[in-house]
Coordinates of C-alpha atoms in Angstrom, one line a residue:
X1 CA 52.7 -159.6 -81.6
X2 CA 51.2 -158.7 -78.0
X3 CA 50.9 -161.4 -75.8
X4 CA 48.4 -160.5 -73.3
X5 CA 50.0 -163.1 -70.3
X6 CA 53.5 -162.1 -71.6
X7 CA 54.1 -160.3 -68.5
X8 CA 53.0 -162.9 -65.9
X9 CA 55.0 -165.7 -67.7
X10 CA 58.0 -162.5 -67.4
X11 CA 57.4 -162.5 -63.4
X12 CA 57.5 -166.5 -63.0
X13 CA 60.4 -166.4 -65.0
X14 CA 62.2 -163.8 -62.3
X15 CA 61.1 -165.6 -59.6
X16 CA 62.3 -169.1 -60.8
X17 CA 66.0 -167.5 -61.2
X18 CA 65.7 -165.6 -58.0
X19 CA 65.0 -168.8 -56.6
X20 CA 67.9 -170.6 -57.8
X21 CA 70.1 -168.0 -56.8
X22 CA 68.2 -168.1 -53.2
X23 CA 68.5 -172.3 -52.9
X24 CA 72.4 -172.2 -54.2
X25 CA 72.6 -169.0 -51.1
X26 CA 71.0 -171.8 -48.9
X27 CA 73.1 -174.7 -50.2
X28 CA 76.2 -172.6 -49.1
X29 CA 74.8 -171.4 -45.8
X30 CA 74.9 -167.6 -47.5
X31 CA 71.2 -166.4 -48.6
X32 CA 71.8 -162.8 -48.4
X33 CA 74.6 -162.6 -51.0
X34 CA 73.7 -165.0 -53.1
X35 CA 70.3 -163.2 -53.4
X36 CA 72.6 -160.0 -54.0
X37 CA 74.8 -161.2 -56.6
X38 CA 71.7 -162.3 -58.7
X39 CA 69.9 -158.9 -58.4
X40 CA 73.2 -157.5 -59.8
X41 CA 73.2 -160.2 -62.8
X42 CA 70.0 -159.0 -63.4
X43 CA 70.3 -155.1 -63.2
X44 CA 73.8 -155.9 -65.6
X45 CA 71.9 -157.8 -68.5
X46 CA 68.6 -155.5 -68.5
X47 CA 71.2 -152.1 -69.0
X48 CA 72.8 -154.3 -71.3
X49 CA 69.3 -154.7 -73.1
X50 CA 68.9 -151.1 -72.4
X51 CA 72.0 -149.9 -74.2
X52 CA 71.3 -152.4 -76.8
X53 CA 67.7 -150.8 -77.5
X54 CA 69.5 -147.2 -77.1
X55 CA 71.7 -147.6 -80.3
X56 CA 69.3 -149.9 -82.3
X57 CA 67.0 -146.1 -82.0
X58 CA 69.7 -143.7 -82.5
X59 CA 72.6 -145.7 -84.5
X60 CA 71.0 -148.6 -86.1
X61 CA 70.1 -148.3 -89.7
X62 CA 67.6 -151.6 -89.9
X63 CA 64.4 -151.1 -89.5
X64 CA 64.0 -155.0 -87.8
X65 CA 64.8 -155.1 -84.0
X66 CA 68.0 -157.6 -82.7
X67 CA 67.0 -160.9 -81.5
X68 CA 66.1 -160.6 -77.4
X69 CA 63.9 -163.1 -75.4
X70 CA 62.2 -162.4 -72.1
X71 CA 60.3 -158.9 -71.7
X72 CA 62.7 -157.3 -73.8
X73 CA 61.4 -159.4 -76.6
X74 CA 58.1 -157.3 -76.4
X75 CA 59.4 -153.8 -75.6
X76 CA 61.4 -154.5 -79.3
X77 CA 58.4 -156.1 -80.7
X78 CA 55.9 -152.9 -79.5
X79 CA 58.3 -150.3 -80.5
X80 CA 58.8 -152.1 -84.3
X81 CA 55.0 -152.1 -84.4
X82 CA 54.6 -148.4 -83.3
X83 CA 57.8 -147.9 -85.5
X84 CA 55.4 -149.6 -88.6
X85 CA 52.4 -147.7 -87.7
X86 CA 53.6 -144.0 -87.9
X87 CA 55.8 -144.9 -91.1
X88 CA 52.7 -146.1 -92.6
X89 CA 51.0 -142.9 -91.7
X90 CA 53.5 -141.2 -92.6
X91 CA 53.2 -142.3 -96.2
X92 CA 49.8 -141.9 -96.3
X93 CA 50.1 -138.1 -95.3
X94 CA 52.6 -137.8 -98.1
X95 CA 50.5 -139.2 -100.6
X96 CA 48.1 -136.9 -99.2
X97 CA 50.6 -133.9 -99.6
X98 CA 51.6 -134.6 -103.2
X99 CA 48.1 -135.3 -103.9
X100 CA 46.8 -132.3 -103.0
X101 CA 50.2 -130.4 -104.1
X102 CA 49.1 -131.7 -108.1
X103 CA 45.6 -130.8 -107.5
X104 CA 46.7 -126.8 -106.6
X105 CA 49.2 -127.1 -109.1
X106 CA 46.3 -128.0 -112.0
X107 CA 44.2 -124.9 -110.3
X108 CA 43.3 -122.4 -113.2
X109 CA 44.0 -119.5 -110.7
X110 CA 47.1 -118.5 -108.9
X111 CA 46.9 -119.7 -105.0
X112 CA 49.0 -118.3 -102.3
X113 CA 48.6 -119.5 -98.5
X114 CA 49.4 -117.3 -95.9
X115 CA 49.9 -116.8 -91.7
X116 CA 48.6 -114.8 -89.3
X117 CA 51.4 -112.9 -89.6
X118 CA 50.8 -112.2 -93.4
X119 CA 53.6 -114.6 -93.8
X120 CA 53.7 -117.2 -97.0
X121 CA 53.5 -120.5 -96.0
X122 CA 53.0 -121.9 -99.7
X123 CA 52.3 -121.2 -103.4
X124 CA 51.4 -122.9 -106.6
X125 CA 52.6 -122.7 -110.0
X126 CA 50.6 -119.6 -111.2
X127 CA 51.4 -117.6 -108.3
X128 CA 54.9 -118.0 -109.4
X129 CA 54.6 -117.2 -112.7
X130 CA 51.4 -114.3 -112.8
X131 CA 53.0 -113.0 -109.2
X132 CA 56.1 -112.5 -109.8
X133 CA 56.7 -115.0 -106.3
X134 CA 59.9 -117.3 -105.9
X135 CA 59.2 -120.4 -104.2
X136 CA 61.2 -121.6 -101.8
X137 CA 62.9 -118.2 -101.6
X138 CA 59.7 -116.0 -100.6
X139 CA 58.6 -118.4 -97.8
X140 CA 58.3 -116.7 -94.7
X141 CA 58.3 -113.3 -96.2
X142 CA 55.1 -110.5 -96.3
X143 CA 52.7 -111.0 -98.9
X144 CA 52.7 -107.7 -98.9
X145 CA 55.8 -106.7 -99.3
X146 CA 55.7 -108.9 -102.5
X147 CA 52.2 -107.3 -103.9
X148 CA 52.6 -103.8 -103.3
X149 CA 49.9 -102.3 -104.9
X150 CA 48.1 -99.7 -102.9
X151 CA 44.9 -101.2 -103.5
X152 CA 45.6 -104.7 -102.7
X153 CA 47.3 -103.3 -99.4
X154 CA 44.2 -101.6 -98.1
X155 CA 42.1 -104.4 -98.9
X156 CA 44.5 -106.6 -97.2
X157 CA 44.8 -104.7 -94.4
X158 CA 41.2 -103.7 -93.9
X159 CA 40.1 -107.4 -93.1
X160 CA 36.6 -107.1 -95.0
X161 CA 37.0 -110.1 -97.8
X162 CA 33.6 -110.1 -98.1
X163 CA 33.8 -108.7 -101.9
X164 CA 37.2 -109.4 -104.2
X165 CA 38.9 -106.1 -105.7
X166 CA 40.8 -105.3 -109.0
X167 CA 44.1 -104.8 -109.2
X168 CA 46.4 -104.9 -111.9
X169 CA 48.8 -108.1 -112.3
X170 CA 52.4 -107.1 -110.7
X171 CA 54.0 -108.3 -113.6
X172 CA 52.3 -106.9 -116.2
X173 CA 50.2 -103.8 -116.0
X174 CA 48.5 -104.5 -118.9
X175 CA 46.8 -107.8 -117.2
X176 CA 44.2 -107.5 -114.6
X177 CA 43.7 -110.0 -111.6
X178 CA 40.9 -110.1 -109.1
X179 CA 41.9 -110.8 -105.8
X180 CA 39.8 -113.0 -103.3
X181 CA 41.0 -113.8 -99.5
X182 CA 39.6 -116.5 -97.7
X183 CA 40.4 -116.8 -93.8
X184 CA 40.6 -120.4 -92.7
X185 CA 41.6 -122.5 -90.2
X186 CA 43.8 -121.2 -87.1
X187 CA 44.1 -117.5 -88.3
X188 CA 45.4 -118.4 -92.3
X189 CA 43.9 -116.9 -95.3
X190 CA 44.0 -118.3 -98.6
X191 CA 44.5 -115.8 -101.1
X192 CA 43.2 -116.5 -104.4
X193 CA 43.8 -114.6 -107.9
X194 CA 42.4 -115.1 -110.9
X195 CA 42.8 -113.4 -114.1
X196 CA 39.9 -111.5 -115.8
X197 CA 41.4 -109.2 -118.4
X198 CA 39.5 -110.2 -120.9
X199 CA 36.7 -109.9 -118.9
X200 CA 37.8 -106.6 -118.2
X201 CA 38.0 -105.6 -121.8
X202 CA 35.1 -107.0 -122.8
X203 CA 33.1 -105.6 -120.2
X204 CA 35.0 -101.5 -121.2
X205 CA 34.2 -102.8 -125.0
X206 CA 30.2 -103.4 -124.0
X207 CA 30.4 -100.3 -122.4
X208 CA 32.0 -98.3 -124.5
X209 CA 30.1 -99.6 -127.5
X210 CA 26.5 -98.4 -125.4
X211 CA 27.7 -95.4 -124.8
X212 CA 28.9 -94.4 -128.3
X213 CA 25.6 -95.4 -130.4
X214 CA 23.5 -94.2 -127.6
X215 CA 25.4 -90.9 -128.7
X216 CA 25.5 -91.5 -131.9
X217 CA 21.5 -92.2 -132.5
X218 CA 20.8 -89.3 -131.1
X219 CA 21.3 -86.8 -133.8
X220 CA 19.6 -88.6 -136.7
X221 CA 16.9 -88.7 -134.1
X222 CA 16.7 -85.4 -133.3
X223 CA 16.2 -85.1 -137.1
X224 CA 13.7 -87.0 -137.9
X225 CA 11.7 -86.3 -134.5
X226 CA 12.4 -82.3 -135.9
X227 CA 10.9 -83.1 -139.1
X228 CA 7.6 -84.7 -137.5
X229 CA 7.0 -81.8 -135.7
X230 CA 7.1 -79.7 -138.5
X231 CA 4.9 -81.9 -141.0
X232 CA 1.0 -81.3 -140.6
X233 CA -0.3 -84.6 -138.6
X234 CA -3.7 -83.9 -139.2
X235 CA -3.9 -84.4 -142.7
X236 CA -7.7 -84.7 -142.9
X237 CA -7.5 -85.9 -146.7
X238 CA -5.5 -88.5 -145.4
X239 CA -6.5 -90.3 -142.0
X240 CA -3.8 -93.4 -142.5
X241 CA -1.5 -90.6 -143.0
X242 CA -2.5 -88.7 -139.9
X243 CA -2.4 -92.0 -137.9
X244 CA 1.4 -93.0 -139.4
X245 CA 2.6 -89.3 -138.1
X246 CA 1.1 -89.8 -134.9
X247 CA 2.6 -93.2 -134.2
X248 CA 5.9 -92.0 -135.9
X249 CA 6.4 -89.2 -133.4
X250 CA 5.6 -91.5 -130.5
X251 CA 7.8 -94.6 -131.5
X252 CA 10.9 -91.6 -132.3
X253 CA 10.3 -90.3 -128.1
X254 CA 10.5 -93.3 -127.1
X255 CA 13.5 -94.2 -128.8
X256 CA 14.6 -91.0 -127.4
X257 CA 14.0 -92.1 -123.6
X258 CA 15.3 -95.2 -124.1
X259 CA 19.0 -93.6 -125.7
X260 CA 18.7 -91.1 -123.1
X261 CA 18.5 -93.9 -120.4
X262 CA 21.2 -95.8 -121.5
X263 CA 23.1 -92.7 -121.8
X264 CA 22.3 -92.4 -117.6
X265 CA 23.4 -96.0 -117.2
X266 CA 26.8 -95.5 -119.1
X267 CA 27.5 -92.4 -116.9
X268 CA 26.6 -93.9 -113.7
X269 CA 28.9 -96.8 -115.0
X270 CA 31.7 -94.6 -115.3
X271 CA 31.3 -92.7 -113.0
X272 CA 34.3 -92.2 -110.2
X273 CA 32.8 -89.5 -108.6
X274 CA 33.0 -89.8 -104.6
X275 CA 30.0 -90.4 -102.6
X276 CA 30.9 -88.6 -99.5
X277 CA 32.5 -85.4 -101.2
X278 CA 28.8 -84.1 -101.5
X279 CA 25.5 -83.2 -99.2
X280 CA 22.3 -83.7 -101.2
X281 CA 19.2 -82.0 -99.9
X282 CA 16.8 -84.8 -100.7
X283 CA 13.7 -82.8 -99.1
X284 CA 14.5 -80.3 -101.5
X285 CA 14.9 -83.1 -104.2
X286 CA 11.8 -84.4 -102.9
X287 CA 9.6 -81.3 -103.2
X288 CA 10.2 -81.5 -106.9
X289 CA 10.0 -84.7 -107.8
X290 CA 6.4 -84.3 -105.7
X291 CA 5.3 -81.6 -108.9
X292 CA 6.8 -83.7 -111.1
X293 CA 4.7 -86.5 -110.0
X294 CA 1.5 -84.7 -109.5
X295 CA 1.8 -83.6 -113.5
X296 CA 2.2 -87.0 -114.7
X297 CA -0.7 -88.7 -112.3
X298 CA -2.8 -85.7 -114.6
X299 CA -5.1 -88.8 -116.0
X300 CA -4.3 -91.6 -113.6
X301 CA -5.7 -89.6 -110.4
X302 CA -4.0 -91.5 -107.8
X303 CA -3.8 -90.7 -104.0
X304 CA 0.3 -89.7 -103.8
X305 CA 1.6 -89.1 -100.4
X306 CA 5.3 -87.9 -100.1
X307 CA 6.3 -88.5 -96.4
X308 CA 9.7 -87.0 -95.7
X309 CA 12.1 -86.0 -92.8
X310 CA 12.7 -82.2 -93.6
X311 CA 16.1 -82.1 -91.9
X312 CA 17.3 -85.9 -93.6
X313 CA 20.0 -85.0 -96.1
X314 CA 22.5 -87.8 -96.9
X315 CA 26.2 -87.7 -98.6
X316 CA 26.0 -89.2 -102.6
X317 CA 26.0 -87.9 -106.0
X318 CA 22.7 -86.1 -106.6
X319 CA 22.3 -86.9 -109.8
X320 CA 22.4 -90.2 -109.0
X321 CA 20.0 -90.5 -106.4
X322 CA 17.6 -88.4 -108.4
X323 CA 17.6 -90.5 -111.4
X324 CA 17.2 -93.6 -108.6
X325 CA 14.4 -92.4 -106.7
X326 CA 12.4 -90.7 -109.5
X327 CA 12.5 -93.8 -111.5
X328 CA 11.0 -95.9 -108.3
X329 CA 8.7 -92.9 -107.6
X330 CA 7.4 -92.8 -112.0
X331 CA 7.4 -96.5 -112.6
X332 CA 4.7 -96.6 -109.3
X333 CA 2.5 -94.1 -111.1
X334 CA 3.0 -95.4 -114.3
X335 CA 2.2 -99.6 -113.0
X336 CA -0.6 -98.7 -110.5
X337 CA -4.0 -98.8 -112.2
X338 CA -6.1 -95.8 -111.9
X339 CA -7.2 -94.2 -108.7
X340 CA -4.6 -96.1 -106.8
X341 CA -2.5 -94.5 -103.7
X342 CA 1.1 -94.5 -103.7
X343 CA 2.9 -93.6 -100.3
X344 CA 6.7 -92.2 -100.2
X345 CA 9.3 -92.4 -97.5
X346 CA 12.0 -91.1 -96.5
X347 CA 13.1 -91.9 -92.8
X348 CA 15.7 -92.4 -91.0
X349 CA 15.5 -96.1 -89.3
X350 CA 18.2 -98.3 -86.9
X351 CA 19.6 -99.9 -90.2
X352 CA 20.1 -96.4 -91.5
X353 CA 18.3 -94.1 -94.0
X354 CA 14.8 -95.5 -95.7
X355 CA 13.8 -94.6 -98.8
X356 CA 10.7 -96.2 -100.2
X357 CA 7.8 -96.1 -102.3
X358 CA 4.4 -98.4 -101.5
X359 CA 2.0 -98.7 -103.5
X360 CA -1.6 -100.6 -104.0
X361 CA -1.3 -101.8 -107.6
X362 CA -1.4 -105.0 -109.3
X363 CA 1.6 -106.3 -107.6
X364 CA 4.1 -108.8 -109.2
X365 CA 4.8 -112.3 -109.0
X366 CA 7.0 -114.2 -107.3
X367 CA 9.1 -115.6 -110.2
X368 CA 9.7 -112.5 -111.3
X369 CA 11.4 -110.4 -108.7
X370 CA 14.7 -111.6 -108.8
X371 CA 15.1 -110.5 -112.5
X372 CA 13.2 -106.9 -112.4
X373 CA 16.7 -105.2 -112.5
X374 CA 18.0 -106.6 -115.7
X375 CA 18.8 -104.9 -118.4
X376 CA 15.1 -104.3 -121.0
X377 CA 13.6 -107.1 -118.4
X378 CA 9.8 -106.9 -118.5
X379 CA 7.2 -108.3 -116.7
X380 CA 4.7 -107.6 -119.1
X381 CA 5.9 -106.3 -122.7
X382 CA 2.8 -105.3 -123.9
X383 CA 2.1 -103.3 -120.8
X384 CA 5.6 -101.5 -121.0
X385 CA 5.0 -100.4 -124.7
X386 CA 1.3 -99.3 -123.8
X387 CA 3.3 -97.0 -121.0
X388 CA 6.2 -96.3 -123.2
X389 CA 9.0 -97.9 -120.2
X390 CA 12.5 -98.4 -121.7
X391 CA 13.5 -101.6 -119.3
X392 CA 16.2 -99.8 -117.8
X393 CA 14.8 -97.7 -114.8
X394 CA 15.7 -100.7 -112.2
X395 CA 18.8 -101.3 -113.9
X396 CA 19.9 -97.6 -113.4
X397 CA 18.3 -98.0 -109.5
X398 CA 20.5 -101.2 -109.3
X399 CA 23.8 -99.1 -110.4
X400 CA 23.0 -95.8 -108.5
X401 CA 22.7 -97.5 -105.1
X402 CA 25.5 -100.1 -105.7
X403 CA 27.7 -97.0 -106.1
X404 CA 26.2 -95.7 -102.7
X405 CA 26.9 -99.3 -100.9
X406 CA 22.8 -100.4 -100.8
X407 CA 20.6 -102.4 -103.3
X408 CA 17.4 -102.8 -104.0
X409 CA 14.7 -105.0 -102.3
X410 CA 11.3 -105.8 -103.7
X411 CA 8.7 -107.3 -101.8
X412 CA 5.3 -107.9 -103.3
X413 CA 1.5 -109.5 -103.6
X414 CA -0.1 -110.6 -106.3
X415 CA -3.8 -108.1 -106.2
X416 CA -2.2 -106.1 -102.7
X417 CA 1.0 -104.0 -103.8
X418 CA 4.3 -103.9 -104.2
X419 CA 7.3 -101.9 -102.5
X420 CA 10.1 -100.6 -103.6
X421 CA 12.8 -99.4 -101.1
X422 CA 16.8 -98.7 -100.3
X423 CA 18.4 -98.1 -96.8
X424 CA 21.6 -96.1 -97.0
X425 CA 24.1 -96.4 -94.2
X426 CA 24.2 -94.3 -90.9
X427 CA 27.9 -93.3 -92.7
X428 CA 26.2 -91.3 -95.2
X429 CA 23.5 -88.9 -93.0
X430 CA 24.9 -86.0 -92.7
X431 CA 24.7 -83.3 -90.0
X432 CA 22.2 -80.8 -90.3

C-alpha cells in the first residue's frame, strides 16, 4: 500500500544514521571517514537490495516480494501492485480473446482476417473446413495464394468491396460462396464467405422454370389467338357472342405481351453478353422509337418532344437499351391522361450520360416508388388492365441498366408529373 509520507520518514531515517556515523567520526576526532565509511555501508546494502530485487524479476518464481523495510519496502510493494494490475488485465483480455474466439467460431459463415499485406492473421472453423485453410499452418501466408480463383483474385486485387462476387467453393466446385471484404482498422480486411448454393439453384430453378412456360404457353396461344381471328366476331344473331370474341382475342394479346415480356426478362437475365464489345446509335434508336410513339399517342394526343444529342452514342447491348428506354418512353404515353406532354432526353451531363423521360400526368405517390420495379407490381390494377400493362416493364428497366452499371430513379408529384431517368457512366460514351 502507498504511503504518501513514506519517503520523508525514508530521508529522516538517512539522516539519523548519517548522524550517528558523523557523532561516532566526532567522538574519535575523525569526521571525514567515519562519514565515508557510512556512505559505503549504505551504497553496499541498497546494491544488495538491488541484486535482491534483480533476481526476485528474472529468477524468482513467487509471485509475493521478499521481506525488506525502509524505501525498498515500497519499490517491492509498487512493483507487486503494478505486477497484480497487468496480470489482472491480462486475464481480462484473455477472457476477452476466448470470448470472442467462441463467438467467430459459432459464426454461420466462414471468417478469415487478413494484413495489409494480404497476409492471414486468423481464421475460424468454417474457413477451415469450406476453404480448404490450415490453421496454424497458413498464418502468415497470401490469402491469395490459398483462393486462387481468378475471380476472387481480381476482386481482391481491385480494392472495390463495395458489392460481394460469386465464386465457386475451392473445395468443391459444385458449392457456391459469396465473397464479401470488409477493410477495418489499420489497413486489415475481414473477408467474409458465406455459402448460397442453394440460393443459387433456386434462383437458376425460378429462372429456368420462367423461361420454359413462358416458351411453352406460347404455342397453345398462338392457337387459340389463330382461331379467333378466323371465327366471325360480329355475329349479329348473337351480340353476347360477338362481345365473348372480342374480349377473348384481347385477354389472349395480352397474355401474349405478358409471355413475351417475361421471355425479355429471362434473356436479359441470362444474358453474358459484354457491354463494351458494342456502339449503339441511340439517335438512330431514338428516331424510331419517336414513330413508334407518335402511332400509339393516335387517341391520346399528347405533346411528345424527343430531345436528343445527334452525335451521343454509348457502348451496351442494344437490345437491351431498346427494350429499357421504349418501355420508360410507352408506359409515359400509356399513364399520362389525354392531351398531356411528355419530354425525352438524352444528354450528356458531369455524372455521365442522361437518359430521361418527363412527363405531366397524374404522378405517383410517395409510398409507392420504392416498389414500382417489382416483378407484376401495380400502382393501380384496374388501371393496368384498362391499358393492357404486364407489370414487368420496370422490372426489365431495373435488369437492362443493372447490366450497364446504372439504376433507375423515380422522382414524382402527386397532380405535377413524374420522371423517369438513368445516367450511364462517362466509361460507356463512345467516340464519335
Amino acid at each position: 500500500m502507498y504511503y504518501p509520507f513514506s519517503w520523508l520518514r525514508s530521508l529522516v531515517k538517512l539522516a539519523l544514521y548519517l548522524g550517528v556515523f558523523a557523532i561516532v567520526g566526532w567522538y574519535l576526532d575523525d569526521l571525514l571517514v567515519a562519514v565515508i565509511a557510512g556512505t559505503i555501508g549504505l551504497l553496499m546494502s541498497n546494491y544488495w537490495q538491488l541484486y535482491k530485487l534483480n533476481r526476485w524479476l528474472w529468477h524468482s518464481r513467487k509471485m509475493s516480494p521478499p521481506t525488506v523495510t525502509g524505501v525498498w519496502e515500497h519499490i517491492y510493494e509498487g512493483i507487486y501492485y503494478l505486477q497484480r494490475r497487468n496480470r489482472n488485465k491480462r486475464k481480462e483480455l484473455g477472457e476477452l480473446v476466448k470470448r470472442f474466439r467462441e463467438g467467430s467460431e459459432a459464426l454461420p459463415d466462414a471468417a478469415v482476417v487478413v494484413d495489409a499485406k494480404a497476409c492471414i492473421i486468423w481464421c475460424n472453423r468454417l474457413a477451415r473446413l469450406d476453404l480448404g485453410l490450415k490453421w496454424p499452418t497458413d498464418a502468415g501466408r497470401r490469402v491469395d495464394n490459398l483462393i486462387r480463383h481468378p475471380a476472387f483474385i481480381e476482386y481482391f486485387h481491385t480494392g472495390d468491396f463495395d458489392y460481394p462476387i460469386e465464386v465457386p467453393s475451392p473445395t468443391n466446385p459444385n458449392k457456391t460462396f459469396e465473397y464479401r471484404i470488409m477493410p477495418y482498422g489499420d489497413e486489415h480486411l475481414l473477408l467474409i464467405a458465406r455459402d448460397i448454393t442453394r440460393v443459387s439453384q433456386l434462383e437458376e430453378m425460378r429462372k429456368d422454370f420462367v423461361a420454359n412456360v413462358s416458351h411453352e404457353l406460347r404455342t397453345p396461344l398462338t392457337v387459340i389467338s389463330g382461331y379467333l381471328e378466323i371465327m366471325d366476331m360480329s355475329n349479329e344473331d348473337n351480340p353476347f357472342m360477338g362481345k365473348a370474341f372480342k374480349e377473348m382475342s384481347a385477354q389472349t394479346l395480352r397474355m401474349q405481351n405478358l409471355i413475351e415480356d417475361l421471355l425479355v426478362l429471362s434473356r436479359i437475365e441470362a444474358s453474358a453478353e459484354r457491354i463494351y464489345e458494342h456502339v449503339v446509335d441511340m439517335p438512330a434508336m431514338f428516331r424510331q422509337m419517336s414513330l413508334e410513339a407518335k402511332a400509339l399517342n393516335k387517341d391520346k394526343h399528347h405533346q411528345i418532344h424527343f430531345h436528343v444529342d445527334p452525335a451521343l452514342r454509348v457502348y451496351g447491348v442494344e437490345t437491351e437499351l431498346r427494350s429499357a428506354c421504349s418501355n420508360l418512353v410507352f408506359n409515359a404515353i400509356h399513364y399520362t391522361p389525354p392531351g398531356g406532354e411528355i419530354n425525352v432526353y438524352w444528354q450528356t451531363t458531369e455524372e455521365g450520360v442522361r437518359f430521361a423521360v418527363v412527363d405531366n400526368g397524374e404522378g405517383i405517390s410517395q409510398n409507392h416508388l420504392a416498389r414500382l420495379t417489382e416483378r407484376f407490381y401495380r400502382v393501380d390494377k384496374a388501371r393496368s388492365r384498362k391499358t393492357g400493362g404486364s407489370g414487368l416493364g420496370l422490372s426489365i428497366v431495373k435488369h437492362v441498366l443493372s447490366h450497364h452499371n446504372s439504376q433507375l430513379d423515380i422522382t414524382s408529384t402527386v397532380g405535377e408529373g413524374s420522371t423517369f431517368s438513368f445516367i450511364l457512366n462517362h466509361e460507356l460514351i463512345a467516340e464519335s
